[in-house]
Amino acid sequence: GSLTVGELAEKLNKDSSELIKKLMFLGVMATKNEDLEKETIELIAEDYGVEVEEEIEIDELGIETQVEEDDPAKLEERPPVVTIMGHVDHGKTTLLDSIRHTKVTAGEAGGITQHIGAYQVREDGKKITFLDTPGHAAFTTMRARGAQVTDITILVVAADDGVMPQTKEAINHAKAAEVPIIVAVNKMDKEGANPDRVMQELTEFELVPEAWGGDTIYVNVSALKGDGIDELLEMILLVAEVEELKANPDKRARGTVVEAELDKGRGPVATLLVQEGTMKVGDPIVVGNTYGKIRAMVNDLGKREKSAGPSTPVEITGLNGVPNAGDQFVIFGDEKKARQFGEARANRAREQERSQTSKVSIDDLFDQIQEGDVKEINVIVKADVQGSVEAVKGSLEKIDVEGVKINIIHAGAGAIAESDVILASASNALIIGFNVRPDANAKRTAETEKVDIRLHRVIYDAIEEIESAMKGMLDPEY
Ligand code: GDP
């Protein structure tokens, strides 16, 4: 059967107007009562995370099928995904290194550990996945993007230091996400180690140890010496068992980006954590606002893989752009659909970006100045040759508009680089480029950081543009 825009909106629990807008990004102009093609319905549904399986009748597509119930018979145990949190210097990095070192290199001969943002170890024949970015920055960025990847949090507390501000923050994050906490009391090898004090202090946060009638697991460790690591891993498996972590490996994969970057030789690379299903080389994929076809898959030991199942982190290549940590990915049935869908998402993202204003944009400098009473414009000047740099600089400095000052924070010859953009972003500056362009990295960062880059071929144009913006900045004279 077929659906109209209005009917589909109702099934998805969305406004028709929202759907109509979405359709426009897909290049489909439709009114509320228009019938939609099956392909289009699938695209829309997928955008809302509703998977329309080939065998599912379109008519059945509803909010009920969004939480697509997996056949319980197909659910299999999956490794827990663990994040390590705690106060700075309490030993998070050392613990991650120690676990990896004692468990990975010893067991898997020939493996050269690769930093891909996550790794897996084996304990008692079972796997545990660790997110390799200590601290709650990673945890919160992912949560902010709606991704829930962590199953268990290890709260590291130094036995000689006790509960500190970031310890409390970590507890709050874990509790907000309803993720179980295991406490690793670290630095037990040190003189002043006082694990009782740590337990006492944490009791205030409802982390009551089992010994005192509570249900929080405490493990004493020395990340530095490797003491207690096995026990910690065993406790992780115990909690995982209680949590009954399961996933269906027998379907198209879905999951979250752990980290991503642009590699000079390989193009965009992204570490993906598969959360359900199995991902294979060659699969068409949409990741955040990027898409592609998985060209190669490498695990945390630098080994090429052909497929990756639930809770497995792999680094992939083959995307048309660099996604963000915390972005979701979905494997598609066919390539054309993935591209169509990826492009639609990219368009939408661009559209959203356009509606946001940059930090310092020449177009709204006037308004910004009026509201914020800013009397200074920070500017970075880049030009093709040093002579032009001096000429542009000299002319800018000569602009004489009462009450407003131009502050050239950096000037140099050469293309506009990412470092220029980062500097501009940090100091709320505009970038003026004379006979130069931003390189790809600079462009991308400028887009995300909302840095205004003005490119000119004639010095006069560059100066005039700034001058008129500045004139608009003046307080009215009475
Ligand atoms: P992070 O900021 O939480 O990642 O902490 P680090 O792992 O960087 O550790 C901070 C400092 O504590 C480093 O100098 C480590 O060598 C040290 N450290 C970490 N774990 C232990 C431990 O178990 N015993 C001792 N004595 N020092 C440790």
Short mmCIF file of C-alpha atoms and ligand atoms in Angstrom, two decimals:
data_model
loop_
_atom_site.label_atom_id
_atom_site.label_comp_id
_atom_site.label_asym_id
_atom_site.label_seq_id
_atom_site.Cartn_x
_atom_site.Cartn_y
_atom_site.Cartn_z
CA GLY A 1 0.00 0.00 0.00
CA SER A 2 0.91 3.64 -0.21
CA LEU A 3 0.82 6.51 2.25
CA THR A 4 0.19 10.22 1.98
CA VAL A 5 2.49 12.73 3.64
CA GLY A 6 -0.11 13.32 6.30
CA GLU A 7 -0.60 9.64 7.02
CA LEU A 8 3.12 9.02 7.26
CA ALA A 9 3.51 12.00 9.59
CA GLU A 10 0.83 10.57 11.83
CA LYS A 11 2.45 7.16 11.91
CA LEU A 12 5.78 8.72 12.80
CA ASN A 13 4.21 10.98 15.38
CA LYS A 14 5.56 14.08 13.58
CA ASP A 15 4.15 17.27 12.13
CA SER A 16 3.27 17.15 8.44
CA SER A 17 5.09 20.45 8.00
CA GLU A 18 8.26 18.89 9.35
CA LEU A 19 7.91 16.05 6.88
CA ILE A 20 7.24 18.39 4.00
CA LYS A 21 10.42 20.30 4.83
CA LYS A 22 12.37 17.07 5.03
CA LEU A 23 10.99 16.00 1.66
CA MET A 24 12.12 19.27 0.14
CA PHE A 25 15.67 18.44 1.13
CA LEU A 26 15.23 15.16 -0.66
CA GLY A 27 14.14 17.07 -3.70
CA VAL A 28 10.51 15.96 -3.36
CA MET A 29 7.91 18.69 -3.48
CA ALA A 30 4.81 17.27 -1.85
CA THR A 31 1.68 18.52 -0.20
CA LYS A 32 0.03 16.92 2.78
CA ASN A 33 -2.35 14.79 0.74
CA GLU A 34 0.12 13.62 -1.82
CA ASP A 35 0.90 9.91 -2.12
CA LEU A 36 4.52 9.01 -1.47
CA GLU A 37 6.58 6.44 -3.26
CA LYS A 38 7.85 3.45 -1.32
CA GLU A 39 11.48 4.59 -1.71
CA THR A 40 10.70 8.00 -0.31
CA ILE A 41 8.83 6.58 2.64
CA GLU A 42 11.81 4.42 3.43
CA LEU A 43 14.19 7.37 3.30
CA ILE A 44 12.05 9.40 5.65
CA ALA A 45 11.52 6.48 7.98
CA GLU A 46 15.20 5.77 8.11
CA ASP A 47 15.90 9.38 8.95
CA TYR A 48 13.77 8.93 12.05
CA GLY A 49 15.53 5.71 12.91
CA VAL A 50 12.63 3.57 11.77
CA GLU A 51 13.89 0.68 9.77
CA VAL A 52 11.62 -0.43 6.99
CA GLU A 53 12.67 -3.94 6.30
CA GLU A 54 11.99 -5.15 2.80
CA GLU A 55 9.57 -7.69 4.13
CA ILE A 56 7.67 -5.20 6.27
CA GLU A 57 4.60 -3.81 4.58
CA ILE A 58 4.66 -0.07 4.30
CA ASP A 59 1.25 -0.01 5.93
CA GLU A 60 2.75 -1.52 9.01
CA LEU A 61 5.24 1.25 9.31
CA GLY A 62 4.39 3.04 12.46
CA ILE A 63 5.87 4.29 15.63
CA GLU A 64 5.43 0.80 17.03
CA THR A 65 7.91 -0.61 14.58
CA GLN A 66 10.45 2.06 15.45
CA VAL A 67 11.64 0.03 18.39
CA GLU A 68 11.97 -2.88 16.09
CA GLU A 69 11.62 -5.83 18.39
CA ASP A 70 14.30 -8.36 17.78
CA ASP A 71 13.34 -11.97 17.74
CA PRO A 72 14.44 -13.07 21.25
CA ALA A 73 15.83 -16.23 19.69
CA LYS A 74 18.27 -14.14 17.69
CA LEU A 75 19.60 -12.15 20.63
CA GLU A 76 23.11 -13.09 21.64
CA GLU A 77 25.31 -12.08 24.50
CA ARG A 78 27.59 -9.19 23.56
CA PRO A 79 30.70 -7.76 25.23
CA PRO A 80 30.18 -4.86 27.65
CA VAL A 81 31.36 -1.41 26.55
CA VAL A 82 33.27 0.25 29.36
CA THR A 83 34.27 3.89 29.93
CA ILE A 84 36.83 4.97 32.51
CA MET A 85 36.11 8.19 34.39
CA GLY A 86 37.51 9.98 37.39
CA HIS A 87 39.45 12.98 38.63
CA VAL A 88 42.52 14.20 36.75
CA ASP A 89 45.73 12.41 37.75
CA HIS A 90 43.89 9.63 39.54
CA GLY A 91 45.23 7.17 36.98
CA LYS A 92 42.65 6.78 34.18
CA THR A 93 45.22 6.74 31.37
CA THR A 94 47.56 4.49 33.30
CA LEU A 95 44.73 2.07 33.99
CA LEU A 96 43.65 1.98 30.33
CA ASP A 97 47.25 1.40 29.27
CA SER A 98 47.80 -1.22 31.92
CA ILE A 99 44.68 -3.21 30.98
CA ARG A 100 45.56 -3.07 27.34
CA HIS A 101 49.19 -3.89 27.89
CA THR A 102 48.70 -6.87 30.14
CA LYS A 103 45.77 -8.28 28.22
CA VAL A 104 46.24 -7.51 24.56
CA THR A 105 49.88 -7.72 23.65
CA ALA A 106 50.46 -10.85 25.68
CA GLY A 107 47.52 -12.71 24.22
CA GLU A 108 47.52 -11.81 20.58
CA ALA A 109 50.91 -12.41 19.14
CA GLY A 110 51.98 -10.34 16.20
CA GLY A 111 49.51 -7.60 16.92
CA ILE A 112 50.70 -4.04 16.87
CA THR A 113 48.33 -2.01 18.96
CA GLN A 114 46.74 0.84 17.09
CA HIS A 115 45.11 3.75 18.78
CA ILE A 116 41.66 3.80 17.23
CA GLY A 117 39.77 5.21 20.22
CA ALA A 118 38.61 1.88 21.62
CA TYR A 119 40.02 -1.57 22.21
CA GLN A 120 38.97 -5.03 23.22
CA VAL A 121 40.52 -7.41 25.73
CA ARG A 122 39.76 -10.97 26.68
CA GLU A 123 39.15 -12.24 30.18
CA ASP A 124 37.99 -15.77 30.94
CA GLY A 125 37.32 -16.31 27.27
CA LYS A 126 35.01 -13.31 27.11
CA LYS A 127 35.57 -9.96 25.51
CA ILE A 128 35.38 -6.50 27.07
CA THR A 129 35.39 -3.32 25.01
CA PHE A 130 37.04 -0.21 26.44
CA LEU A 131 36.55 3.28 25.13
CA ASP A 132 40.05 4.61 25.06
CA THR A 133 39.29 8.26 25.74
CA PRO A 134 39.52 8.76 29.46
CA GLY A 135 37.49 11.35 31.24
CA HIS A 136 33.92 12.35 30.73
CA ALA A 137 34.48 14.63 27.77
CA ALA A 138 33.95 11.77 25.35
CA PHE A 139 31.11 10.38 27.41
CA THR A 140 29.26 13.69 27.43
CA THR A 141 29.81 14.61 23.78
CA MET A 142 28.38 11.27 22.83
CA ARG A 143 25.45 11.65 25.15
CA ALA A 144 24.88 15.17 23.87
CA ARG A 145 24.43 13.64 20.43
CA GLY A 146 21.99 11.17 21.77
CA ALA A 147 24.34 8.22 21.70
CA GLN A 148 24.31 5.83 24.58
CA VAL A 149 27.26 3.52 24.12
CA THR A 150 28.60 2.93 27.60
CA ASP A 151 27.32 -0.08 29.51
CA ILE A 152 29.55 0.18 32.56
CA THR A 153 31.58 3.02 34.06
CA ILE A 154 34.79 2.45 35.97
CA LEU A 155 35.17 5.27 38.45
CA VAL A 156 38.86 5.66 39.24
CA VAL A 157 39.61 7.20 42.63
CA ALA A 158 43.17 7.55 43.89
CA ALA A 159 43.46 5.97 47.32
CA ASP A 160 45.81 8.71 48.48
CA ASP A 161 43.61 11.55 47.33
CA GLY A 162 39.98 10.54 47.73
CA VAL A 163 36.89 12.07 46.18
CA MET A 164 37.66 15.20 44.19
CA PRO A 165 35.51 17.59 42.08
CA GLN A 166 35.76 15.57 38.86
CA THR A 167 35.00 12.39 40.79
CA LYS A 168 31.64 13.92 41.67
CA GLU A 169 31.10 15.08 38.10
CA ALA A 170 31.82 11.60 36.81
CA ILE A 171 29.32 10.12 39.26
CA ASN A 172 26.70 12.61 38.10
CA HIS A 173 27.29 11.78 34.46
CA ALA A 174 27.09 8.05 35.04
CA LYS A 175 23.97 8.38 37.14
CA ALA A 176 22.27 10.66 34.62
CA ALA A 177 22.93 8.04 31.96
CA GLU A 178 21.84 5.27 34.34
CA VAL A 179 25.08 3.44 33.77
CA PRO A 180 26.28 1.13 36.55
CA ILE A 181 29.46 2.18 38.33
CA ILE A 182 32.34 0.00 39.48
CA VAL A 183 34.79 1.81 41.72
CA ALA A 184 38.49 1.19 41.10
CA VAL A 185 40.41 2.41 44.10
CA ASN A 186 43.76 3.13 42.48
CA LYS A 187 47.33 3.79 43.62
CA MET A 188 47.07 1.13 46.32
CA ASP A 189 50.87 0.82 46.13
CA LYS A 190 51.33 4.29 47.53
CA GLU A 191 52.31 5.16 51.09
CA GLY A 192 49.23 7.13 52.05
CA ALA A 193 46.73 4.81 50.35
CA ASN A 194 43.51 4.78 52.36
CA PRO A 195 40.79 2.78 50.60
CA ASP A 196 38.46 2.97 53.60
CA ARG A 197 38.38 6.72 53.34
CA VAL A 198 37.45 6.46 49.65
CA MET A 199 34.57 4.11 50.51
CA GLN A 200 33.45 6.41 53.31
CA GLU A 201 33.43 9.42 51.04
CA LEU A 202 31.65 7.65 48.20
CA THR A 203 28.94 6.39 50.51
CA GLU A 204 27.64 9.95 50.47
CA PHE A 205 26.97 9.45 46.78
CA GLU A 206 25.02 6.25 47.34
CA LEU A 207 27.95 4.15 46.24
CA VAL A 208 27.80 1.90 49.29
CA PRO A 209 30.23 -1.02 49.17
CA GLU A 210 28.92 -4.54 49.40
CA ALA A 211 30.88 -5.05 52.62
CA TRP A 212 28.77 -2.33 54.20
CA GLY A 213 25.47 -3.65 52.97
CA GLY A 214 25.35 -1.77 49.70
CA ASP A 215 25.59 -3.05 46.16
CA THR A 216 28.52 -1.13 44.70
CA ILE A 217 31.53 -3.14 43.68
CA TYR A 218 34.91 -1.79 44.80
CA VAL A 219 38.19 -3.15 43.49
CA ASN A 220 41.56 -2.11 44.88
CA VAL A 221 44.10 -1.71 42.11
CA SER A 222 47.48 -0.34 41.26
CA ALA A 223 47.35 0.70 37.64
CA LEU A 224 51.07 1.36 37.77
CA LYS A 225 52.02 -2.12 38.97
CA GLY A 226 49.18 -3.98 37.30
CA ASP A 227 47.78 -5.22 40.63
CA GLY A 228 44.08 -6.01 40.77
CA ILE A 229 43.54 -5.72 37.02
CA ASP A 230 42.28 -9.29 36.66
CA GLU A 231 39.85 -8.86 39.51
CA LEU A 232 38.60 -5.62 37.99
CA LEU A 233 37.98 -7.33 34.67
CA GLU A 234 36.18 -10.18 36.37
CA MET A 235 33.93 -7.71 38.15
CA ILE A 236 33.17 -6.03 34.83
CA LEU A 237 32.06 -9.39 33.43
CA LEU A 238 29.98 -10.01 36.53
CA VAL A 239 28.13 -6.71 36.15
CA ALA A 240 27.75 -7.35 32.43
CA GLU A 241 26.10 -10.65 33.21
CA VAL A 242 23.65 -9.02 35.59
CA GLU A 243 22.85 -6.40 32.97
CA GLU A 244 22.13 -9.14 30.41
CA LEU A 245 23.74 -7.26 27.56
CA LYS A 246 22.47 -8.68 24.32
CA ALA A 247 22.23 -7.79 20.66
CA ASN A 248 21.14 -9.37 17.42
CA PRO A 249 24.21 -9.90 15.24
CA ASP A 250 22.08 -11.15 12.38
CA LYS A 251 20.92 -7.91 10.81
CA ARG A 252 22.23 -4.76 9.19
CA ALA A 253 24.62 -2.99 11.53
CA ARG A 254 23.94 0.17 13.42
CA GLY A 255 26.09 1.98 15.95
CA THR A 256 28.06 5.06 16.92
CA VAL A 257 31.18 6.93 15.87
CA VAL A 258 33.86 6.81 18.55
CA GLU A 259 36.27 9.12 16.77
CA ALA A 260 37.04 10.31 13.26
CA GLU A 261 39.64 12.27 11.41
CA LEU A 262 40.99 13.09 8.01
CA ASP A 263 44.02 10.98 7.18
CA LYS A 264 46.39 12.37 4.57
CA GLY A 265 46.75 9.10 2.72
CA ARG A 266 43.52 7.27 3.43
CA GLY A 267 41.01 10.10 3.44
CA PRO A 268 38.32 10.17 6.12
CA VAL A 269 38.79 7.44 8.73
CA ALA A 270 36.30 6.74 11.49
CA THR A 271 36.27 4.35 14.42
CA LEU A 272 32.81 2.87 14.63
CA LEU A 273 31.41 0.91 17.50
CA VAL A 274 28.91 -1.61 16.23
CA GLN A 275 25.96 -1.77 18.63
CA GLU A 276 23.79 -4.23 16.81
CA GLY A 277 23.97 -6.27 13.67
CA THR A 278 27.10 -7.13 11.74
CA MET A 279 28.98 -4.72 9.51
CA LYS A 280 30.91 -6.01 6.50
CA VAL A 281 33.46 -4.66 4.07
CA GLY A 282 31.58 -3.39 1.04
CA ASP A 283 28.49 -2.38 2.99
CA PRO A 284 26.84 0.91 1.96
CA ILE A 285 26.76 3.17 4.98
CA VAL A 286 25.44 6.50 6.22
CA VAL A 287 27.35 8.03 9.12
CA GLY A 288 26.04 11.29 10.54
CA ASN A 289 26.02 13.58 7.55
CA THR A 290 28.47 11.52 5.54
CA TYR A 291 28.08 8.37 3.50
CA GLY A 292 30.02 5.87 1.47
CA LYS A 293 30.84 2.23 1.14
CA ILE A 294 33.09 0.51 3.63
CA ARG A 295 36.38 0.11 1.79
CA ALA A 296 38.48 -1.39 4.57
CA MET A 297 38.09 -2.32 8.21
CA VAL A 298 40.95 -2.43 10.70
CA ASN A 299 40.71 -3.54 14.33
CA ASP A 300 42.57 -2.22 17.39
CA LEU A 301 45.50 -4.51 16.65
CA GLY A 302 45.93 -3.06 13.19
CA LYS A 303 44.55 -6.24 11.67
CA ARG A 304 42.29 -6.13 8.65
CA GLU A 305 38.83 -7.50 9.29
CA LYS A 306 36.06 -8.51 6.92
CA SER A 307 33.22 -8.08 9.39
CA ALA A 308 32.47 -6.68 12.84
CA GLY A 309 29.68 -7.72 15.19
CA PRO A 310 28.07 -6.14 18.27
CA SER A 311 30.33 -4.18 20.69
CA THR A 312 33.26 -4.40 18.26
CA PRO A 313 35.19 -1.22 17.48
CA VAL A 314 36.74 -0.98 14.01
CA GLU A 315 38.32 1.77 12.06
CA ILE A 316 36.81 2.13 8.61
CA THR A 317 37.64 4.01 5.43
CA GLY A 318 35.46 4.80 2.44
CA LEU A 319 33.40 7.75 3.68
CA ASN A 320 32.96 10.92 1.66
CA GLY A 321 33.60 13.14 4.68
CA VAL A 322 34.62 13.17 8.32
CA PRO A 323 31.74 12.48 10.74
CA ASN A 324 31.65 13.58 14.39
CA ALA A 325 32.23 11.50 17.49
CA GLY A 326 28.83 10.45 18.76
CA ASP A 327 27.21 10.41 15.31
CA GLN A 328 25.09 7.37 14.57
CA PHE A 329 25.71 5.12 11.63
CA VAL A 330 23.35 2.85 9.74
CA ILE A 331 24.16 0.23 7.14
CA PHE A 332 21.96 0.37 4.07
CA GLY A 333 20.75 -2.32 1.76
CA ASP A 334 21.89 -0.59 -1.38
CA GLU A 335 24.40 2.01 -2.33
CA LYS A 336 22.13 4.36 -4.20
CA LYS A 337 19.85 4.72 -1.24
CA ALA A 338 22.77 5.35 1.09
CA ARG A 339 24.04 8.12 -1.15
CA GLN A 340 20.60 9.67 -1.52
CA PHE A 341 20.04 9.58 2.18
CA GLY A 342 23.56 10.79 3.05
CA GLU A 343 23.24 13.70 0.68
CA ALA A 344 19.87 14.65 2.10
CA ARG A 345 21.32 14.67 5.57
CA ALA A 346 24.30 16.75 4.46
CA ASN A 347 21.98 19.26 2.82
CA ARG A 348 19.94 19.53 5.91
CA ALA A 349 23.04 20.05 8.04
CA ARG A 350 24.26 22.78 5.70
CA GLU A 351 20.88 24.42 5.86
CA GLN A 352 20.92 24.38 9.64
CA GLU A 353 24.41 25.77 9.67
CA ARG A 354 23.44 28.59 7.39
CA SER A 355 20.74 29.64 9.78
CA GLN A 356 23.26 29.93 12.59
CA THR A 357 25.34 33.08 12.67
CA SER A 358 29.07 33.05 12.82
CA LYS A 359 31.00 34.29 15.79
CA VAL A 360 32.17 37.39 13.99
CA SER A 361 30.57 37.75 10.63
CA ILE A 362 31.04 40.88 8.67
CA ASP A 363 27.40 40.80 7.67
CA ASP A 364 26.11 41.22 11.16
CA LEU A 365 29.02 43.03 12.75
CA PHE A 366 26.84 46.07 12.99
CA ASP A 367 24.22 44.29 15.08
CA GLN A 368 26.79 42.51 17.16
CA ILE A 369 28.55 45.75 17.94
CA GLN A 370 25.35 47.52 18.81
CA GLU A 371 24.27 44.80 21.16
CA GLY A 372 27.60 44.02 22.72
CA ASP A 373 29.14 47.47 22.56
CA VAL A 374 32.24 46.02 20.90
CA LYS A 375 34.79 48.58 19.89
CA GLU A 376 37.42 46.35 18.41
CA ILE A 377 37.56 44.04 15.42
CA ASN A 378 40.17 41.34 15.56
CA VAL A 379 41.52 40.53 12.14
CA ILE A 380 43.91 37.96 10.71
CA VAL A 381 45.50 38.87 7.39
CA LYS A 382 46.81 36.29 4.96
CA ALA A 383 48.15 37.17 1.51
CA ASP A 384 50.09 35.53 -1.30
CA VAL A 385 53.30 37.47 -0.80
CA GLN A 386 54.81 39.38 2.09
CA GLY A 387 54.53 42.66 0.15
CA SER A 388 50.77 42.26 -0.05
CA VAL A 389 50.57 41.33 3.62
CA GLU A 390 52.22 44.64 4.49
CA ALA A 391 50.03 46.57 2.06
CA VAL A 392 46.79 45.10 3.41
CA LYS A 393 47.96 45.55 6.98
CA GLY A 394 48.97 49.16 6.34
CA SER A 395 45.65 50.01 4.71
CA LEU A 396 43.61 48.36 7.44
CA GLU A 397 45.53 50.19 10.12
CA LYS A 398 44.90 53.45 8.30
CA ILE A 399 41.15 53.04 8.37
CA ASP A 400 40.04 55.80 10.60
CA VAL A 401 36.60 55.41 11.98
CA GLU A 402 36.00 57.07 15.27
CA GLY A 403 35.54 54.85 18.25
CA VAL A 404 36.31 51.54 16.56
CA LYS A 405 39.70 49.92 16.42
CA ILE A 406 41.12 47.31 14.10
CA ASN A 407 43.33 44.89 15.87
CA ILE A 408 45.52 42.77 13.60
CA ILE A 409 46.30 39.76 15.71
CA HIS A 410 48.20 37.86 13.06
CA ALA A 411 49.45 38.50 9.54
CA GLY A 412 51.49 36.39 7.18
CA ALA A 413 52.09 35.15 3.67
CA GLY A 414 50.68 31.82 2.50
CA ALA A 415 47.40 29.95 2.24
CA ILE A 416 44.86 30.22 5.04
CA ALA A 417 45.66 27.26 7.26
CA GLU A 418 43.68 25.47 9.94
CA SER A 419 45.86 27.08 12.60
CA ASP A 420 44.76 30.52 11.35
CA VAL A 421 41.15 29.46 11.70
CA ILE A 422 41.68 28.09 15.19
CA LEU A 423 43.38 31.30 16.21
CA ALA A 424 40.53 33.30 14.69
CA SER A 425 37.97 31.21 16.48
CA ALA A 426 39.74 31.56 19.81
CA SER A 427 40.03 35.31 19.48
CA ASN A 428 36.77 36.07 17.67
CA ALA A 429 38.56 37.30 14.62
CA LEU A 430 37.72 37.68 10.96
CA ILE A 431 40.14 36.34 8.40
CA ILE A 432 40.95 38.45 5.37
CA GLY A 433 42.57 36.57 2.53
CA PHE A 434 44.18 38.46 -0.30
CA ASN A 435 44.96 36.34 -3.35
CA VAL A 436 44.94 33.20 -1.19
CA ARG A 437 42.40 30.54 -0.33
CA PRO A 438 41.81 28.37 2.71
CA ASP A 439 43.04 24.80 2.40
CA ALA A 440 40.57 21.94 2.91
CA ASN A 441 41.18 21.57 6.63
CA ALA A 442 40.91 25.30 7.19
CA LYS A 443 37.66 25.39 5.28
CA ARG A 444 36.17 22.57 7.26
CA THR A 445 37.22 24.02 10.60
CA ALA A 446 35.96 27.44 9.58
CA GLU A 447 32.60 25.88 8.88
CA THR A 448 32.35 24.11 12.19
CA GLU A 449 33.88 26.96 14.20
CA LYS A 450 31.84 29.56 12.32
CA VAL A 451 34.79 31.72 11.39
CA ASP A 452 34.14 34.30 8.69
CA ILE A 453 36.75 34.21 5.92
CA ARG A 454 36.66 37.07 3.42
CA LEU A 455 38.56 36.48 0.21
CA HIS A 456 39.58 39.32 -2.07
CA ARG A 457 41.67 39.87 -5.16
CA VAL A 458 41.78 43.63 -4.93
CA ILE A 459 43.15 45.34 -1.83
CA TYR A 460 40.71 48.19 -2.20
CA ASP A 461 37.74 45.80 -1.99
CA ALA A 462 39.04 44.25 1.18
CA ILE A 463 39.53 47.59 2.82
CA GLU A 464 36.21 48.97 1.69
CA GLU A 465 34.33 45.99 3.02
CA ILE A 466 35.82 46.34 6.48
CA GLU A 467 35.41 50.08 6.46
CA SER A 468 31.72 49.99 5.73
CA ALA A 469 31.19 47.36 8.42
CA MET A 470 33.01 49.58 10.85
CA LYS A 471 31.00 52.62 9.94
CA GLY A 472 27.89 50.73 10.82
CA MET A 473 29.37 50.12 14.21
CA LEU A 474 29.44 53.69 15.34
CA ASP A 475 27.21 54.81 18.16
CA PRO A 476 24.72 57.36 16.92
CA GLU A 477 25.93 60.89 17.54
CA TYR A 478 23.69 63.33 19.27
P1 GDP B 1 44.71 10.54 34.57
O1 GDP B 1 44.85 12.03 34.51
O2 GDP B 1 43.57 10.14 35.45
O3 GDP B 1 44.67 9.88 33.23
O4 GDP B 1 46.01 9.98 35.35
P2 GDP B 1 47.31 9.30 34.80
O5 GDP B 1 47.04 7.92 34.37
O6 GDP B 1 47.96 10.21 33.82
O7 GDP B 1 48.18 9.21 36.11
C1 GDP B 1 48.61 10.36 36.81
C2 GDP B 1 49.88 10.05 37.57
O8 GDP B 1 49.64 9.06 38.56
C3 GDP B 1 50.99 9.50 36.67
O9 GDP B 1 52.20 10.04 37.09
C4 GDP B 1 50.93 8.00 36.94
O10 GDP B 1 52.17 7.39 36.75
C5 GDP B 1 50.50 7.96 38.37
N1 GDP B 1 49.79 6.72 38.69
C6 GDP B 1 48.74 6.20 38.04
N2 GDP B 1 48.35 5.04 38.59
C7 GDP B 1 49.19 4.82 39.63
C8 GDP B 1 49.31 3.77 40.61
O11 GDP B 1 48.58 2.79 40.64
N3 GDP B 1 50.29 3.92 41.53
C9 GDP B 1 51.14 4.98 41.54
N4 GDP B 1 52.07 5.04 42.48
N5 GDP B 1 51.05 5.97 40.64
C10 GDP B 1 50.11 5.90 39.70
#
